[in-house]
Coordinates of C-alpha atoms and ligand atoms in Angstrom, one line a residue:
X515 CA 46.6 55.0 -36.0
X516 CA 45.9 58.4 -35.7
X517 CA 48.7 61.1 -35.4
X518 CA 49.5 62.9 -32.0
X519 CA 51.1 66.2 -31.3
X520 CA 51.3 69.1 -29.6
X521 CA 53.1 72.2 -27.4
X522 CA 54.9 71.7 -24.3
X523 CA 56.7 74.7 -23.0
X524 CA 60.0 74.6 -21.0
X525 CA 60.2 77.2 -17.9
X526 CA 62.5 77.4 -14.8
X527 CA 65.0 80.0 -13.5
X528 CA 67.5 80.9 -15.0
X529 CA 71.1 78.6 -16.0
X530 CA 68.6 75.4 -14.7
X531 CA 69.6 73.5 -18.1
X532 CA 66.5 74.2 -20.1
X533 CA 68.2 74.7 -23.1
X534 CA 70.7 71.9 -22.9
X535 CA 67.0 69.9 -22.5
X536 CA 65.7 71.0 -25.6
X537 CA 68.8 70.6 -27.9
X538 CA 68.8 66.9 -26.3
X539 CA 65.2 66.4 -26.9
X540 CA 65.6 68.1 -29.8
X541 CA 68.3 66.1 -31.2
X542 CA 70.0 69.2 -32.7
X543 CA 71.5 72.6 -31.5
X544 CA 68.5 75.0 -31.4
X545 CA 68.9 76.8 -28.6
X546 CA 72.3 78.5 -27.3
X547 CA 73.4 77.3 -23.7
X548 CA 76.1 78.9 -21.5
X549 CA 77.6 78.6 -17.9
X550 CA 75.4 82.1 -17.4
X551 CA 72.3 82.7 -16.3
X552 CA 69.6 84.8 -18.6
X553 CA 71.6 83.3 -21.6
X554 CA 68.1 82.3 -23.7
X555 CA 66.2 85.8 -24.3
X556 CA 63.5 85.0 -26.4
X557 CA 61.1 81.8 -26.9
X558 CA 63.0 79.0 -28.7
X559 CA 61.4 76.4 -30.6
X560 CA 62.4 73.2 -31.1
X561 CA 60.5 69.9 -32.7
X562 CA 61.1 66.6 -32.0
X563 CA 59.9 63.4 -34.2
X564 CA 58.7 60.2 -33.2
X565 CA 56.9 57.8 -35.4
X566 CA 53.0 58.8 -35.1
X567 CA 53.7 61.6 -33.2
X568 CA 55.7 65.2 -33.0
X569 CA 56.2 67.2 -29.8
X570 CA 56.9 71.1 -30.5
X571 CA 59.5 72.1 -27.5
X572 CA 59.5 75.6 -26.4
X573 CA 62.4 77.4 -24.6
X574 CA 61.8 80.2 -22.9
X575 CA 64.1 83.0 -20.6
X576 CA 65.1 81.8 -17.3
X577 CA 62.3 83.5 -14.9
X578 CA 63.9 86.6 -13.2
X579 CA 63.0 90.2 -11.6
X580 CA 63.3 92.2 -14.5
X581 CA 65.2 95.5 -14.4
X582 CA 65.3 96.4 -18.0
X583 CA 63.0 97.1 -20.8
X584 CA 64.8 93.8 -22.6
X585 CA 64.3 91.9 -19.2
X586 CA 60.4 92.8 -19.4
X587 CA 60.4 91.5 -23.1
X588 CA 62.1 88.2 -21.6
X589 CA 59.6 87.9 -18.7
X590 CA 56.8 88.3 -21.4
X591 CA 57.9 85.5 -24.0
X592 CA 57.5 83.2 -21.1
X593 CA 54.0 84.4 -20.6
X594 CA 53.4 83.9 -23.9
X595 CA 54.8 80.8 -24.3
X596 CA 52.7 79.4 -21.6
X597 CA 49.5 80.1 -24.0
X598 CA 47.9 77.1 -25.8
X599 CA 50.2 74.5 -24.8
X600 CA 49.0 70.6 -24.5
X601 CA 51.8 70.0 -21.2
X602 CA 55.0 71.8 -19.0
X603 CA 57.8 71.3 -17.9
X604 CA 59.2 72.8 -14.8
X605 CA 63.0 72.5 -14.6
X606 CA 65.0 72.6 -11.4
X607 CA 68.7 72.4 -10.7
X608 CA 68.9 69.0 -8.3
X609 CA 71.8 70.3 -7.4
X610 CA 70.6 73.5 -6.7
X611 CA 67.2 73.5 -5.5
X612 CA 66.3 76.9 -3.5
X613 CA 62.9 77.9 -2.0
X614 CA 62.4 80.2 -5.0
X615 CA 62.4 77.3 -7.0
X616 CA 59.9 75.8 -4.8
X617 CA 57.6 78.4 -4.9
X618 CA 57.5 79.0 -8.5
X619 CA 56.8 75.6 -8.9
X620 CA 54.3 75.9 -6.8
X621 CA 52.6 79.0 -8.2
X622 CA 52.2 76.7 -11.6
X623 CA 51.3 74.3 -9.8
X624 CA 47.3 74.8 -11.0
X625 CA 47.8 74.6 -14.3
X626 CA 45.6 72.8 -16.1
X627 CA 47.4 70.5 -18.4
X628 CA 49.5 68.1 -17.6
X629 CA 52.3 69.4 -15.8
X630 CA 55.8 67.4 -14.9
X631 CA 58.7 68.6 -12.3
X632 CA 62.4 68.0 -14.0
X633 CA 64.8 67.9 -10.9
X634 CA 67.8 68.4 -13.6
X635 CA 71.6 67.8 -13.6
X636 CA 71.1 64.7 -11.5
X637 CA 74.7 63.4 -12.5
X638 CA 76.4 65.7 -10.0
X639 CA 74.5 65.3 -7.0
X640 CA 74.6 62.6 -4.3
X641 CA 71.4 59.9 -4.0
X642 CA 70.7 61.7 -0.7
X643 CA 70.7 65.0 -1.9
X644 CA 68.3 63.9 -5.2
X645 CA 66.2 61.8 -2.4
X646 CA 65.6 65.2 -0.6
X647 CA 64.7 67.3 -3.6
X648 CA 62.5 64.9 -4.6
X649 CA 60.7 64.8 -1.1
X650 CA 60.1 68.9 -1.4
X651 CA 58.3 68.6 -4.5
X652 CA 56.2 65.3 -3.9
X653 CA 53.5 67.6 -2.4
X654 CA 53.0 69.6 -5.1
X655 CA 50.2 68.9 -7.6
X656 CA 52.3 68.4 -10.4
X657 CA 51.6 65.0 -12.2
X658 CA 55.0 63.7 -11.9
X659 CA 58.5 64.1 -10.9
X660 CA 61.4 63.1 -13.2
X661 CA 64.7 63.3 -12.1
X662 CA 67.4 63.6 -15.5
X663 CA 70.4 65.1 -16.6
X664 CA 70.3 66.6 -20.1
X665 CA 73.8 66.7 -20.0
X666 CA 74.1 62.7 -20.3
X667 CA 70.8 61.9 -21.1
X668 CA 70.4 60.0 -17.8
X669 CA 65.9 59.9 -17.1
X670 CA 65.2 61.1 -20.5
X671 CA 63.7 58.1 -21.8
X672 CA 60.7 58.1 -19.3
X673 CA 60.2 61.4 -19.2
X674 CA 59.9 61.2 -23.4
X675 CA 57.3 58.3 -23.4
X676 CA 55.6 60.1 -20.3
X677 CA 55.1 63.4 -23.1
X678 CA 53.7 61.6 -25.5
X679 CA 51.2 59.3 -24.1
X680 CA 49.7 62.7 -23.0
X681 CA 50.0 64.3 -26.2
X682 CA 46.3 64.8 -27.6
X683 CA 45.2 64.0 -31.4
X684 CA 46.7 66.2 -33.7
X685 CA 48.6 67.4 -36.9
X686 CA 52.2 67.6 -38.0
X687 CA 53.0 71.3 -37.0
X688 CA 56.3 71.4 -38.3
X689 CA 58.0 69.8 -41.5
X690 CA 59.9 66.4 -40.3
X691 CA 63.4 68.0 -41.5
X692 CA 62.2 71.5 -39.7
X693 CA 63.9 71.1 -36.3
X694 CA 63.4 74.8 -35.5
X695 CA 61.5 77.7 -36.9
X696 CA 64.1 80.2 -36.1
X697 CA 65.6 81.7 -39.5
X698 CA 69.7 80.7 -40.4
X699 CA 70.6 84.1 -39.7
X700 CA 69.3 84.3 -36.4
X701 CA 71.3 81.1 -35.2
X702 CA 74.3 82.4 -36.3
X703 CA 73.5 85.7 -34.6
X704 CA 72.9 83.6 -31.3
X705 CA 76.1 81.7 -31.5
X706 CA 78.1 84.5 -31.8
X707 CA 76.4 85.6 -28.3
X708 CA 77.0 81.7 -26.7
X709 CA 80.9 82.6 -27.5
X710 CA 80.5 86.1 -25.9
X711 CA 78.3 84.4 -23.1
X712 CA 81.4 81.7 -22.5
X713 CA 84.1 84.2 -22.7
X714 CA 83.6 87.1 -21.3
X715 CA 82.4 87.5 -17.2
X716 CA 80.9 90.3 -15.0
X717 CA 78.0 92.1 -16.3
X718 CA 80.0 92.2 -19.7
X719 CA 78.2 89.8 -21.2
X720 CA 74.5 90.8 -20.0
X721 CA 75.1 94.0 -22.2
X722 CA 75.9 91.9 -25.1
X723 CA 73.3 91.7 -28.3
X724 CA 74.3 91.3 -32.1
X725 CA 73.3 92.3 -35.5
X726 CA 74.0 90.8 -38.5
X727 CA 74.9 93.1 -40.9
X728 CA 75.8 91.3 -43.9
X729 CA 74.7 87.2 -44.8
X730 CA 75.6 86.6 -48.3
X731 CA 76.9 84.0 -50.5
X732 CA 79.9 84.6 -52.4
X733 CA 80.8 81.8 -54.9
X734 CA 81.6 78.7 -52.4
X735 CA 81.9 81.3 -49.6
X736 CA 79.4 82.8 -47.2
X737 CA 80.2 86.0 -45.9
X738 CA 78.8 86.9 -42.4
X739 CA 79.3 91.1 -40.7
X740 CA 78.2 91.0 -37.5
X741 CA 78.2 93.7 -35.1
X742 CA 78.3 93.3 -31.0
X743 CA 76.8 96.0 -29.0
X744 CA 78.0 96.7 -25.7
X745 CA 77.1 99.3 -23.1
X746 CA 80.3 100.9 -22.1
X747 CA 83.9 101.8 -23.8
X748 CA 85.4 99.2 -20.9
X749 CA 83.2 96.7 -22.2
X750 CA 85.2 96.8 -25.4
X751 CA 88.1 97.1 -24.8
X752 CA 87.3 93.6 -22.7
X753 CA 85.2 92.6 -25.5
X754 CA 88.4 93.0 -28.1
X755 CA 91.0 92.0 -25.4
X756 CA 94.6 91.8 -25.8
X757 CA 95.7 92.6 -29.1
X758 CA 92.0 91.2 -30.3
X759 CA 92.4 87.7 -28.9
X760 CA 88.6 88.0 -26.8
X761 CA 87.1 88.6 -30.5
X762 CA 89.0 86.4 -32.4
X763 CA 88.5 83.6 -30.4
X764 CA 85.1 84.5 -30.0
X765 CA 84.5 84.8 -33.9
X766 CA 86.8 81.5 -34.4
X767 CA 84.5 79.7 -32.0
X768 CA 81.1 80.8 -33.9
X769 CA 82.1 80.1 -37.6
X770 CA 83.0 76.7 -36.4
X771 CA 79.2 76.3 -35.0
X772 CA 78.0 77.8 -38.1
X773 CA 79.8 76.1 -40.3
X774 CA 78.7 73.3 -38.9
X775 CA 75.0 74.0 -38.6
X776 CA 74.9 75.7 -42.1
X777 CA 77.3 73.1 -43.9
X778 CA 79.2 76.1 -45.3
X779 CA 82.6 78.0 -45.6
X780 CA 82.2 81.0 -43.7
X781 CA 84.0 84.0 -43.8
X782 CA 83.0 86.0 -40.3
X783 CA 84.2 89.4 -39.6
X784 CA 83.1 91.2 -35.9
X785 CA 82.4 94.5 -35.0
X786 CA 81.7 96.4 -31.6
X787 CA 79.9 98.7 -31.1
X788 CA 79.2 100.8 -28.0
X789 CA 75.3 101.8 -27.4
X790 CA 74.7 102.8 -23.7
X791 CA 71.3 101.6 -22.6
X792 CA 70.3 99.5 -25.1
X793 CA 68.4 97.1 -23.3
X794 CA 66.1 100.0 -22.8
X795 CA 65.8 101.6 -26.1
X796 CA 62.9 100.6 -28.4
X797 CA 64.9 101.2 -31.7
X798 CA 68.1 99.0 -30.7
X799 CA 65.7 96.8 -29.1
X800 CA 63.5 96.3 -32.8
X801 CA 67.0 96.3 -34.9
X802 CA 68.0 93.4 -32.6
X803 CA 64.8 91.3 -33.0
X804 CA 64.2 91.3 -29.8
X805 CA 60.9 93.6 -29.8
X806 CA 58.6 92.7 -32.5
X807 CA 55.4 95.1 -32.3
X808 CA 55.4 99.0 -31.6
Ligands
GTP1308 N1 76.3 68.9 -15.0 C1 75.3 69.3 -15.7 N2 75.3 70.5 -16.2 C2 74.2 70.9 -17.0 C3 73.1 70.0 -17.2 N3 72.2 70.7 -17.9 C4 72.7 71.9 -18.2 N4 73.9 72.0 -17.6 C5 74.8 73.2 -17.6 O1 74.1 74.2 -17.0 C6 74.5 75.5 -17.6 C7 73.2 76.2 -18.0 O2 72.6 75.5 -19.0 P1 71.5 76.2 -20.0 O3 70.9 75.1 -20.8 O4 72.1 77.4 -20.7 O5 70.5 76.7 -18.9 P2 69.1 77.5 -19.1 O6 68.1 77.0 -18.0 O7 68.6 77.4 -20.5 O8 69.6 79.0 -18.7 P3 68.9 80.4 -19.2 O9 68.7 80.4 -20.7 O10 69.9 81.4 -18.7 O11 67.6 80.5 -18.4 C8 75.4 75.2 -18.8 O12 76.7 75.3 -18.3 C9 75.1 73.7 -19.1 O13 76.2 73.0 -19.6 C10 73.1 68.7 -16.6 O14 72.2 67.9 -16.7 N5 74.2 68.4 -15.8
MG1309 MG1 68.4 78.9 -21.9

């Protein structure tokens, strides 16, 4: 039997639940996921295996107006993610579903390959609602409509076996124990943002980007320095809170995650940092990983 595979990227607006879909379809935590929109700022890979056949996931930024340099960066990992992929995956809040929805569904609508509409988080909306979303996107040319909930799995099935009997001939892209190409240090980077993301409101956490600053092992200890910028004083003194709870609970919060993703002790200390306008300057922008050519 020969082996099938290949790329299907994951777009939508933004808090839609495409990265609660990958870490389900990924059967792992690859991607961070918060009650915030504009939480995923970069493309996001994540594999999954079946037997004969591997589908490479691909996350990307919640589609937006962008009004930073970051926000461009966002907006352009989306476009790139959209090159060379074998299907796609439009995702839509069922619960949610606006007209800007409907027209960027419909502007992808002539894609070329095969192309499905997700009318997500269908386990908190009414059978008449669902029926009604479902009507507004019959008449698009998209080759099917699935409605599911990543959140309990509820649709998945079909719309796995739907992916892979279109999934052409092809290699093994990725190692079977590989469920992400993103580096260890990265994740934990991310996680300590999904903790920010959760606790902190306003456009606090939209200002939010970490470095890690020290990843070392230590005899049966790993040792993590991380550093959160922000963009004002205010921000930090939210950031830190009352006596430091914010950051400790933040920092408690992501060394669990880590420890569990890495299967290490971890020692995690934060920092934060203050950098007006970083989401506009080059350098900060480079240090953070989010801009990767000059
Ligand atoms: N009830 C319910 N909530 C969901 C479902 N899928 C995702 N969510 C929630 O929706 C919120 C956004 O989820 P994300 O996966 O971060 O959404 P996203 O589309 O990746 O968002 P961006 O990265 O900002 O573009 C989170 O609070 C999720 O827990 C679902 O099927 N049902
Ligand atoms: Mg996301």
């Amino acid at each position: 039997m020969p082996f099938h595979s290949g790329f299907t990227a994951i777009i939508g607006r933004p808090n839609v639940g495409k990265s609660t879909l990958l870490n389900l379809l990924t059967g792992q935590k690859v991607s961070i996921v918060s009650p915030k929109p504009q939480t995923t700022r970069s493309r996001v890979i994540g594999v999954m295996n079946r037997p004969g056949a591997q589908i490479v996931f691909v996350d990307t930024p919640g589609i937006h107006q962008p009004r930073t340099r970051l926000g461009e960066l966002m907006a352009e990992s989306i476009d790139n993610a959209l090159k060379d992929i074998d299907a796609l995956l439009f995702v839509a809040d069922a619960s949610h579903l606006t007209d800007k929805d409907v027209s960027l569904a419909e502007s992808y609508a002539q894609a070329r390959f095969p192309k499905f509409l997700l009318l997500n988080k269908i386990d908190q909306v009414t059978p008449e609602t669902l029926l009604q979303a479902i009507d507004r996107c019959k008449r698009f040319p998209y080759d099917d409509v699935f409605p599911v909930s990543a959140k309990t799995g509820e649709g998945i099935d079909a719309l796995e076996y739907k992916l892979l009997s279109v999934m052409p001939e092809g290699p093994m892209y990725y190692p079977e124990d590989m469920p992400t190409d993103q580096p260890e240090q990265l994740l934990c980077a991310e996680l300590i943002r999904e903790k920010a993301l959760r606790h902190l409101r306003d456009e606090v956490p939209h200002g939010i980007g970490v470095e890690i600053l020290r990843y070392e092992k230590q005899g049966g200890l790993r040792v993590i320095d991380a550093t959160m910028y922000c963009e004002k004083a205010s921000h930090k003194s939210i950031i830190i809170g009352k006596g430091g709870q914010t950051i400790r609970e933040i920092g408690s919060e992501a060394r669990q995650d880590m420890e569990k993703l890495t299967g290490e002790h971890i020692h995690l200390q934060l920092f934060v940092k203050v950098r007006p306008g970083w989401r506009d300057n080059a350098d900060d922008l480079k240090t953070l990983g989010y801009l990767v050519k000059d």
